[in-house]
Structure formats: structure tokens, C-alpha cells
Amino acid sequence: MPEQAANEPTILITKREGYRVLAFNRPDRLNAFNETMHHALRDAIDDAEADKECRALVLAGTGRAFCTGQDLNDRLAEPGENAVSRSTLEKFYNPLVRKLRTLPLPVVAAVNGVAAGAGANIALACDIVIAARSASFVQAFARIGLIPDSGGTWSLPRLVGQARARGLALLADPLSAEDAEKWGLIWKVVDDGALEDEVDAICRRCARMPAHGLALIKRALDASADNSLDRQLDLERDLQREASADPDYQEGIRAFLEKRKPNFSGRK
Ligand code: T3D
């Protein structure tokens, strides 16, 4: 594959009606992250969040990969030097995962091809993960002496249980999209040619739903990972009060009783 031009954007932004697609765009490196791409992604997410017309966000990859995590070309250290002391975890990966989880709109990972290293765990940090049948997920870290990061050690056991999380992390074998769906790691696998349409349909649907309600659902589900049932019940009470104070709730009820489609008010 020809070397990518230096001035080529590392994140391609496509604005669609009601949502945005942010595509990793370093295909010659299977969309591995360099600093420029980290900055571009952070700016693109902030920009999408600020745009109240944007009701869902998609992360995707150009070329044959979704994203393969850190660009390892930037990680060869001199003898005696600690490559990870220069690591971008604190600066980029951790804030990115926190941002995806707390963003007040649904984030969809459209996994078009291999998702490896931090690329796999960034996909898993999204709210809905849809993968093309030819895609795969690789916790590649153990192959190079690292541990799963970008939330992998947190999300994997919660999604697939300890036995499978340990197998994936320690053996670093690729998991096919079909198995990822069977294991409950992702929402859905679709034929390669159907990925874009499937993601488009989901985002359009999200864009018509009660925006504040969806944001509160994300908050409740995220908090549940660390809460007792007792604390979660209290949180549900509080968030339900907040949800029901939103005009969208009344619109939802009216539309149901009048047997018509609701017309929700959007992000405020
Ligand atoms: O340092 C810190 O800040 C800590 C943070 C760490 C976060 C991380 O993500 S660590 C994990 C980094 N990622 C990996 O270890 C994955 C590396 N890639 C692979 O293992 C394989 O490429 C895949 C299994 C994903 C796919 O294999 P395959 O055979 O389909 O493709 P390939 O031939 O290996 O890759 C194609 C090209 O992409 C190749 O370049 P070339 O030979 O055509 O010039 C390859 O070097 C390049 N590439 C793929 N992944 C990366 C990469 N180049 C740099 N960094 C990559 N991550």
C-alpha cells in the first residue's frame, strides 16, 4: 500500500443527518494511533458533542482495519529507556475511554476489520459495537509484553466473564466477529456489505429518540458496574426523576396514547 500523504487527515469526519462518523484514517498502518490522530480524534469528539444536532457518534476505520492501537513505530526505545514512561495512556487513551463512556450521546463502533490492542478496547468502550463478519478482535498486548489497556482489563471480564477474558488477554489470539457476538462481547455481527447501512439505521433511530433519556441510560449502566443493588436502586430513582422532568417524557406518553409517532425535542 502506498505511504499516506503527510497532510492527509488522520480522522475523517462525515456529518450525516442527526449523527457524525469519525473514521480512523491511517490505513497504511492499519489505523494505528500516532499523536496527530489522538489530537484529531479528541477535537472531533469535542466538536460533535458541542453540536446539538449531533445525536449519535460513530467510530469507524478506513481501509481493511478498524484500529490497531498504538503505532509501534513510535515506541522503539533506546536501551535503558522506558518506552512506557513516554506512553500516551495518561495523556490520550484514558481520557478517550472516559470521554466515550460519559459522552451524553450513543457511540457506535462500526468495526469494519481487525481491531487490535487499544483499538479493540476503544471499540469495546463504545455503547453499541457492530462488526463486519470479516472483522476480528485481538488483545494483542501480551504478544509484545504489555497488558490490555484502554479499559480492557475492566471491560473484558464484565462482558465475557473471567475465563474468556483471561484466555483472550493471555493468549492474544484473534476472536472472530461471529464469536465476539456469540460471547456477548459485541452487540451484533453483520455481513461486510451491510455494515454501513446497519450503522446508519441505528444512528438515525437514536437521533429520533429522547436525547436526554439516552444520556441518562448511559449514566445508569456505567454506574451499575461498581454499585450494589441498593445504591443502583437509589440512582435509578434519582435519574428517573430527572428523566421524567424532561418534556420528552410527556411527549412520549402523549404519542403513545394518541397512537402516533413521538416528536422528541433533541439535545439541549
Ligand atoms: O506505548 C504506549 O503508549 C502504551 C499503549 C499501548 C496501546 C496499544 O495499543 S499496545 C498494542 C499495539 N498494537 C499491536 O500490538 C497490534 C500490532 N499489529 C498486529 O499485531 C497486526 O498488524 C494485526 C494482527 C493487527 C493484523 O495483522 P495482519 O497480518 O493482517 O497485518 P500486518 O501485515 O501485520 O500489518 C499491515 C501493516 O500495518 C504492516 O506494515 P507494512 O509491513 O505493510 O509496512 C504493519 O507493520 C502495520 N501495522 C499494523 N499494526 C500496527 C502497524 N504499524 C504500527 N503500529 C501498529 N500497531
XYZ file of C-alpha atoms in Angstrom, residues 13 25 49-50 75 96 100 110 120 125 131 146 160 170 178 185 195 201 209 212 215 220 244 247 257 268:
26
model
C -15.313 13.419 9.691
C -7.570 7.253 8.642
C -20.507 16.982 21.486
C -20.831 20.749 21.098
C 7.621 3.029 20.690
C -10.544 8.992 25.388
C -16.628 7.827 25.203
C -18.548 0.207 13.297
C -10.073 -3.303 20.261
C -15.718 1.321 25.234
C -18.823 -5.700 13.432
C 2.163 -5.313 27.620
C -17.455 -12.158 28.713
C -3.142 -14.032 27.955
C -19.070 -14.106 14.913
C -18.528 -9.102 23.603
C -22.247 -2.704 7.931
C -30.171 2.757 10.555
C -35.137 9.055 20.348
C -31.687 13.227 27.464
C -27.766 10.056 28.069
C -27.088 4.429 34.927
C -39.450 12.337 33.845
C -40.621 17.364 28.216
C -51.936 7.441 23.930
C -30.389 20.839 24.884
